[in-house]
């Protein structure tokens, strides 16, 4: 039952509001979402002779997106479109019925914080700004940093950036030529060529220093490898000669051992027949043992020489493999750097195009736009949706308004711009024909010259 009574009271309040004539800026402010209200509820208690403050209902409360506030004991109140005085009356009635008071308590409601206004378009700092009473269009533009202006030194900055980009491109070209020359040298080393085949783009004389350095490095590395391989080849020849000598010595030692053994056999026969003495036999046996020991030393020397020969071959092969491995690693690194340089060069060319072609056009277009008159358009929510209206710079704003700052378009020789400029200069908030429209797409009659009332109802929207 209480909810039905509250609904009837709310409907009656809104109807009474709609029945009131438009009073311009003197009309009471109507609450809406994002507003904050400060509530204080007091009750006079005659038996004590003092005023009792309802602390639970005192404080600041925000209006939610649905246009309601939630209070202890009382519950939810629909406050969208109501004035602070209306909300106080509604709150007192609801509290009296809810608690069962004999007398209706006094509810004081005031706006603690208005919902913000929004400034968008051709301003320096678009965004939401706190509303204050009697805020005008020009003041809102001032809060947003004023009208947007491109930097006066924009073209000079672009010129410097263009010079810098061209210098970076030349640096990239020089580094790329050096890498191409290096890659040609590495390819020649990998193939074992006797000379470097440089690509045409670095062999035309512009990069003679890079080509000369790579040729010198190629000759140095090739000569160093050749010297090392020649030293190993000489060592190999010496080892082969040593092996041949040792082998000849081994043959001679084998012959000596054979002769010594033959003589030992003869002496052994004479000793058995008693024709020779034992000391001579012992001397021959010692001689054979020494010859066989020397033969083993020679064989060991031959084995060591062959080991040194094999080691020399492995060293020569390792040198070649190491050289090839180094070349392949350098080639991969060089190719990666060339790829990165190509990407950097493409990026610099794009930046150079933007700096020297695209950006100046944009700046010129922006300057041309800035030369056109400024148009201020207010978008305001009403009972039938949002409506927009072209206004003058001294027109007052309301909480929640969206102020769009733009430049008049140029159509048919600038006639539209001249019309907008005249409309703004005479201080009238007269929109162009057919340009006032609600945001929901519904047709709106031609608006009046005055802004909507403070109650949030657009007077020009039926």
XYZ file of C-alpha atoms in Angstrom:
462
model
C 0.000 0.000 0.000
C 2.865 2.325 0.874
C 4.489 1.702 -2.532
C 1.274 2.625 -4.372
C 0.933 5.844 -2.401
C 4.583 6.738 -3.131
C 4.030 6.061 -6.820
C 0.933 8.268 -6.871
C 2.817 11.066 -5.103
C 5.770 10.768 -7.524
C 3.498 10.837 -10.577
C 1.628 13.821 -9.206
C 4.880 15.668 -8.571
C 6.149 15.044 -12.120
C 2.812 16.076 -13.668
C 2.845 19.242 -11.614
C 6.346 19.919 -12.835
C 5.315 19.428 -16.447
C 2.387 21.763 -15.946
C 4.630 24.579 -14.793
C 5.543 27.141 -17.434
C 9.155 27.345 -18.550
C 11.029 29.865 -16.428
C 14.469 29.588 -18.015
C 17.357 29.608 -15.591
C 15.124 30.527 -12.614
C 13.502 27.061 -12.563
C 14.698 24.719 -9.796
C 17.406 22.242 -10.689
C 16.164 18.751 -11.478
C 18.203 15.801 -10.263
C 19.609 13.128 -12.514
C 22.139 10.260 -12.548
C 25.635 11.054 -11.157
C 24.315 13.867 -8.963
C 25.083 13.732 -5.263
C 22.655 15.118 -2.678
C 23.249 16.044 0.971
C 20.368 14.975 3.207
C 19.591 16.093 6.776
C 16.434 14.936 8.552
C 15.309 16.569 11.840
C 12.235 16.155 14.008
C 10.949 18.552 16.680
C 10.144 16.748 19.905
C 7.995 19.057 22.003
C 8.110 16.874 25.088
C 11.830 17.477 25.344
C 11.864 20.864 23.705
C 14.654 19.920 21.302
C 15.235 18.972 17.681
C 16.152 15.326 17.105
C 18.498 14.614 14.162
C 18.023 11.333 12.281
C 21.734 10.500 11.907
C 21.060 7.344 9.858
C 19.379 9.455 7.175
C 21.886 12.313 7.247
C 24.782 12.358 4.810
C 25.583 12.407 1.079
C 23.883 10.019 -1.325
C 24.550 9.502 -5.066
C 21.837 9.208 -7.688
C 22.342 5.943 -9.557
C 22.007 5.331 -13.286
C 18.296 4.590 -12.888
C 17.680 7.965 -11.178
C 17.230 6.566 -7.663
C 18.787 7.014 -4.242
C 18.794 4.418 -1.472
C 18.321 5.573 2.120
C 18.220 3.628 5.408
C 14.722 2.959 6.817
C 13.116 4.671 3.841
C 14.416 2.449 1.037
C 14.664 3.527 -2.609
C 13.356 6.851 -3.856
C 12.808 7.792 -7.480
C 14.374 11.257 -7.711
C 15.171 11.708 -11.421
C 13.465 14.871 -12.676
C 12.662 16.128 -9.174
C 14.041 19.198 -7.462
C 15.844 19.020 -4.133
C 12.770 20.516 -2.437
C 10.549 17.837 -4.019
C 12.888 15.126 -2.789
C 12.800 16.568 0.746
C 8.980 16.556 0.719
C 8.869 13.003 -0.641
C 11.399 11.842 1.941
C 9.487 13.392 4.838
C 6.214 11.792 3.713
C 7.817 8.380 3.236
C 9.566 8.503 6.634
C 6.355 9.571 8.434
C 4.423 6.622 6.991
C 7.289 4.165 7.367
C 7.985 4.894 11.043
C 4.442 5.924 12.027
C 5.230 9.455 13.180
C 2.460 11.833 14.181
C 4.126 14.801 12.570
C 6.098 14.762 9.346
C 9.818 15.329 10.008
C 11.704 18.129 8.274
C 13.944 16.768 5.456
C 16.532 19.162 4.078
C 17.965 18.122 0.674
C 20.543 20.086 -1.288
C 22.777 19.267 -4.239
C 26.275 18.434 -2.966
C 27.814 17.709 -6.355
C 26.408 18.230 -9.832
C 26.923 15.675 -12.557
C 29.771 16.721 -14.896
C 29.628 18.346 -18.271
C 31.518 16.808 -21.177
C 33.561 18.821 -23.646
C 34.582 17.038 -26.853
C 35.884 17.939 -30.284
C 38.329 20.689 -31.188
C 39.602 21.460 -27.680
C 43.023 20.930 -26.172
C 41.918 18.556 -23.386
C 38.595 16.817 -24.105
C 36.919 15.099 -21.180
C 34.512 15.422 -18.263
C 34.630 18.541 -16.073
C 32.899 19.401 -12.817
C 29.846 21.588 -13.267
C 29.359 24.793 -11.358
C 26.335 27.077 -11.456
C 26.129 29.608 -14.303
C 28.751 27.743 -16.326
C 28.799 29.026 -19.915
C 30.014 27.451 -23.141
C 33.070 29.688 -23.267
C 33.995 28.845 -19.672
C 33.685 25.110 -20.397
C 35.997 25.505 -23.381
C 38.444 27.287 -21.082
C 38.296 24.378 -18.609
C 39.169 22.066 -21.519
C 42.330 24.044 -22.303
C 40.863 26.266 -25.004
C 40.497 25.559 -28.688
C 42.937 23.055 -30.124
C 45.826 24.542 -32.061
C 48.572 22.582 -33.806
C 52.096 23.588 -32.865
C 53.359 26.676 -34.617
C 56.686 24.954 -35.265
C 55.089 21.773 -36.606
C 56.460 22.194 -40.110
C 59.935 23.015 -38.803
C 59.852 19.925 -36.616
C 58.784 17.828 -39.597
C 61.636 19.306 -41.613
C 64.137 18.342 -38.906
C 62.647 14.872 -38.691
C 62.936 14.527 -42.472
C 66.603 15.523 -42.408
C 67.227 13.092 -39.560
C 65.419 10.283 -41.377
C 67.449 10.881 -44.552
C 70.667 10.808 -42.522
C 69.577 7.540 -40.922
C 68.796 6.134 -44.356
C 72.277 7.039 -45.619
C 73.785 5.419 -42.533
C 71.728 2.297 -43.146
C 72.805 2.230 -46.812
C 76.477 2.473 -45.827
C 76.156 -0.264 -43.230
C 74.240 -2.446 -45.678
C 76.937 -2.025 -48.336
C 79.590 -3.045 -45.805
C 77.556 -6.133 -44.903
C 77.068 -7.052 -48.566
C 80.805 -6.785 -49.133
C 81.398 -8.920 -46.062
C 78.929 -11.536 -47.271
C 80.666 -11.679 -50.666
C 84.004 -12.226 -48.913
C 82.581 -14.962 -46.696
C 81.018 -16.703 -49.708
C 84.406 -16.681 -51.460
C 86.079 -18.140 -48.346
C 83.396 -20.810 -48.041
C 83.857 -21.887 -51.656
C 87.635 -21.596 -51.479
C 87.768 -19.087 -54.374
C 90.919 -17.193 -55.134
C 89.122 -13.830 -55.468
C 85.944 -12.127 -54.237
C 82.992 -11.582 -56.579
C 81.392 -8.396 -55.171
C 77.760 -7.520 -56.097
C 77.256 -4.616 -58.481
C 75.629 -2.360 -55.871
C 78.868 -2.223 -53.842
C 81.384 -2.533 -56.689
C 80.570 0.779 -58.401
C 83.131 2.817 -56.452
C 80.821 4.470 -53.905
C 81.827 1.978 -51.241
C 85.477 1.534 -52.179
C 86.595 1.609 -48.543
C 84.364 -1.304 -47.578
C 85.416 -3.285 -50.653
C 89.097 -2.585 -49.976
C 88.821 -3.647 -46.346
C 87.127 -6.929 -47.255
C 89.730 -7.683 -49.930
C 92.558 -7.030 -47.475
C 90.878 -9.215 -44.850
C 90.291 -11.954 -47.435
C 93.957 -11.959 -48.492
C 95.142 -11.901 -44.863
C 92.962 -14.809 -43.793
C 93.771 -16.817 -46.906
C 97.518 -16.245 -46.535
C 97.358 -17.121 -42.832
C 95.583 -20.397 -43.618
C 98.000 -21.161 -46.427
C 100.978 -20.490 -44.161
C 99.607 -22.798 -41.488
C 98.847 -25.529 -44.005
C 102.295 -25.110 -45.632
C 103.988 -25.454 -42.228
C 102.005 -28.591 -41.551
C 102.861 -29.957 -45.000
C 106.546 -29.342 -44.348
C 106.267 -31.080 -40.999
C 104.555 -33.963 -42.753
C 107.389 -34.237 -45.285
C 109.946 -34.301 -42.493
C 108.036 -36.998 -40.673
C 107.792 -39.076 -43.833
C 111.537 -38.710 -44.380
C 112.157 -39.686 -40.784
C 109.965 -42.757 -41.174
C 111.843 -43.793 -44.311
C 115.177 -43.416 -42.526
C 113.983 -45.409 -39.553
C 112.634 -48.112 -41.803
C 116.031 -48.369 -43.592
C 117.719 -48.500 -40.198
C 115.365 -51.277 -39.166
C 116.279 -53.273 -42.264
C 119.979 -52.875 -41.452
C 119.356 -53.893 -37.873
C 117.460 -56.975 -39.022
C 120.440 -57.959 -41.185
C 122.844 -57.444 -38.277
C 120.643 -59.527 -36.002
C 120.509 -62.298 -38.603
C 124.313 -62.357 -38.957
C 124.806 -62.288 -35.193
C 122.410 -65.182 -34.735
C 124.168 -67.159 -37.480
C 127.562 -66.664 -35.822
C 125.998 -67.531 -32.473
C 124.787 -70.798 -33.919
C 128.239 -71.671 -35.231
C 129.928 -70.871 -31.913
C 127.325 -72.861 -30.076
C 128.210 -75.920 -32.201
C 131.921 -75.508 -31.549
C 131.300 -75.197 -27.822
C 129.311 -78.411 -27.858
C 132.236 -80.203 -29.579
C 134.704 -78.559 -27.194
C 136.373 -76.526 -29.873
C 135.407 -73.101 -28.368
C 135.184 -71.619 -24.912
C 131.969 -70.434 -23.153
C 132.978 -66.791 -22.687
C 132.884 -66.220 -26.439
C 129.411 -67.769 -26.596
C 128.237 -65.444 -23.831
C 129.618 -62.393 -25.627
C 127.774 -63.285 -28.832
C 124.496 -63.774 -26.936
C 124.850 -60.319 -25.373
C 125.547 -58.831 -28.772
C 122.385 -60.394 -30.246
C 120.315 -59.092 -27.305
C 121.622 -55.551 -27.812
C 120.878 -55.683 -31.531
C 117.315 -56.854 -30.896
C 116.827 -54.073 -28.296
C 118.034 -51.476 -30.790
C 115.633 -52.951 -33.353
C 112.725 -52.470 -30.962
C 113.752 -48.830 -30.340
C 113.761 -48.225 -34.062
C 110.310 -49.756 -34.418
C 109.031 -47.555 -31.562
C 110.496 -44.470 -33.234
C 108.741 -45.391 -36.472
C 105.416 -45.725 -34.606
C 105.883 -42.324 -32.941
C 106.725 -40.708 -36.256
C 103.603 -42.167 -37.803
C 101.551 -40.842 -34.885
C 103.015 -37.374 -35.409
C 102.177 -37.702 -39.097
C 98.557 -38.549 -38.309
C 98.391 -35.667 -35.834
C 99.667 -33.300 -38.498
C 96.953 -34.464 -40.916
C 94.275 -33.952 -38.243
C 95.608 -30.476 -37.446
C 95.423 -29.501 -41.126
C 91.878 -30.860 -41.366
C 90.866 -29.057 -38.139
C 92.198 -25.791 -39.502
C 90.089 -26.147 -42.628
C 86.991 -27.186 -40.662
C 87.434 -24.358 -38.167
C 87.793 -21.881 -40.982
C 84.592 -23.185 -42.628
C 82.725 -23.154 -39.311
C 83.767 -19.566 -38.608
C 82.730 -18.540 -42.105
C 79.288 -20.155 -41.762
C 78.658 -18.504 -38.370
C 79.716 -15.125 -39.763
C 77.507 -15.659 -42.809
C 74.465 -16.355 -40.663
C 75.121 -13.320 -38.480
C 75.679 -11.145 -41.537
C 72.432 -12.294 -43.138
C 70.491 -11.575 -39.937
C 71.926 -8.081 -39.754
C 71.063 -7.506 -43.418
C 67.472 -8.567 -42.761
C 67.192 -6.204 -39.778
C 68.705 -3.369 -41.785
C 66.195 -3.957 -44.570
C 63.323 -3.724 -42.088
C 64.843 -0.572 -40.599
C 65.266 0.948 -44.057
C 61.622 0.194 -44.926
C 60.510 1.793 -41.655
C 62.632 4.886 -42.264
C 61.257 5.241 -45.793
C 57.723 5.047 -44.407
C 58.517 7.653 -41.755
C 60.133 9.847 -44.378
C 57.028 9.619 -46.536
C 54.828 10.512 -43.569
C 57.146 13.368 -42.591
C 57.548 14.912 -46.035
C 54.210 14.110 -47.655
C 51.417 12.943 -45.370
C 52.023 14.985 -42.217
C 52.350 18.391 -43.997
C 49.068 17.702 -45.744
C 47.394 16.870 -42.458
C 48.798 20.003 -40.827
C 47.666 22.129 -43.746
C 44.209 20.563 -43.597
C 44.088 21.171 -39.855
C 45.166 24.790 -40.291
C 42.547 25.205 -42.982
C 39.973 23.720 -40.614
C 41.127 26.058 -37.848
C 40.542 29.059 -40.122
C 36.855 28.158 -40.347
C 34.416 29.486 -37.721
C 33.964 27.501 -34.531
C 30.561 25.933 -33.941
C 29.345 25.036 -30.438
C 26.707 22.312 -30.209
C 25.070 21.247 -26.937
C 23.656 17.743 -26.612
C 21.152 17.570 -23.762
C 18.985 14.743 -22.449
C 15.252 15.364 -22.161
C 12.049 13.449 -21.574
C 11.917 12.382 -25.222
C 15.572 11.484 -25.582
C 18.644 13.559 -26.306
C 18.562 16.610 -28.549
C 21.350 18.765 -29.884
C 21.336 22.476 -30.576
C 23.837 24.997 -31.929
C 24.417 27.718 -29.326
C 26.483 30.835 -28.784
C 29.617 30.976 -26.698
C 27.857 32.713 -23.781
C 25.001 30.214 -23.601
C 24.579 28.597 -20.159
C 25.216 24.883 -19.704
C 23.428 22.376 -17.536
C 24.850 19.397 -15.617
C 25.219 16.363 -17.854
C 25.398 18.446 -21.051
C 27.753 17.365 -23.822
C 29.424 20.321 -25.531
C 30.723 19.514 -29.010
C 33.249 21.990 -30.400
C 33.788 21.779 -34.141
C 34.524 23.882 -37.180
C 31.917 24.899 -39.684
C 32.068 22.758 -42.855
C 32.878 24.336 -46.195
C 30.232 23.629 -48.774
C 29.527 25.307 -52.082
C 32.187 27.983 -51.927
C 32.072 28.388 -48.154
C 28.440 29.487 -47.899
C 27.753 27.149 -45.006
C 30.826 28.418 -43.125
C 29.797 32.033 -43.608
C 26.305 31.209 -42.343
C 27.694 29.489 -39.224
C 30.107 32.332 -38.557
C 27.320 34.895 -38.742
C 25.145 32.753 -36.481
C 27.888 32.546 -33.837
C 29.016 36.162 -34.033
C 25.510 37.541 -33.396
C 25.424 35.529 -30.104
C 22.228 33.691 -30.990
C 21.816 30.007 -30.313
C 19.983 29.493 -33.614
C 20.717 26.107 -35.254
C 20.838 25.688 -39.003
C 17.667 24.518 -40.701
C 17.040 20.810 -40.245
C 20.141 20.258 -38.108
C 18.510 19.875 -34.685
C 17.817 16.194 -34.007
C 17.586 13.812 -31.071
C 20.291 11.164 -30.757
C 17.711 8.381 -31.008
C 16.943 9.379 -34.594
C 13.404 10.707 -34.004
C 12.302 13.917 -35.661
C 12.464 17.036 -33.503
C 10.699 20.323 -34.234
C 12.783 23.403 -34.782
C 14.205 24.410 -31.359
C 13.712 27.807 -29.823
C 16.471 30.347 -29.361
C 16.687 29.644 -25.613
C 18.314 26.648 -23.997
C 16.130 24.115 -22.099
C 15.022 24.921 -18.567
C 16.944 23.905 -15.449
C 14.402 21.151 -14.797
C 16.119 19.026 -17.476
C 13.122 19.242 -19.896
C 13.962 20.444 -23.398
C 11.417 23.080 -24.171
C 11.717 22.601 -27.933
C 11.050 18.857 -27.774
C 7.383 17.879 -27.638
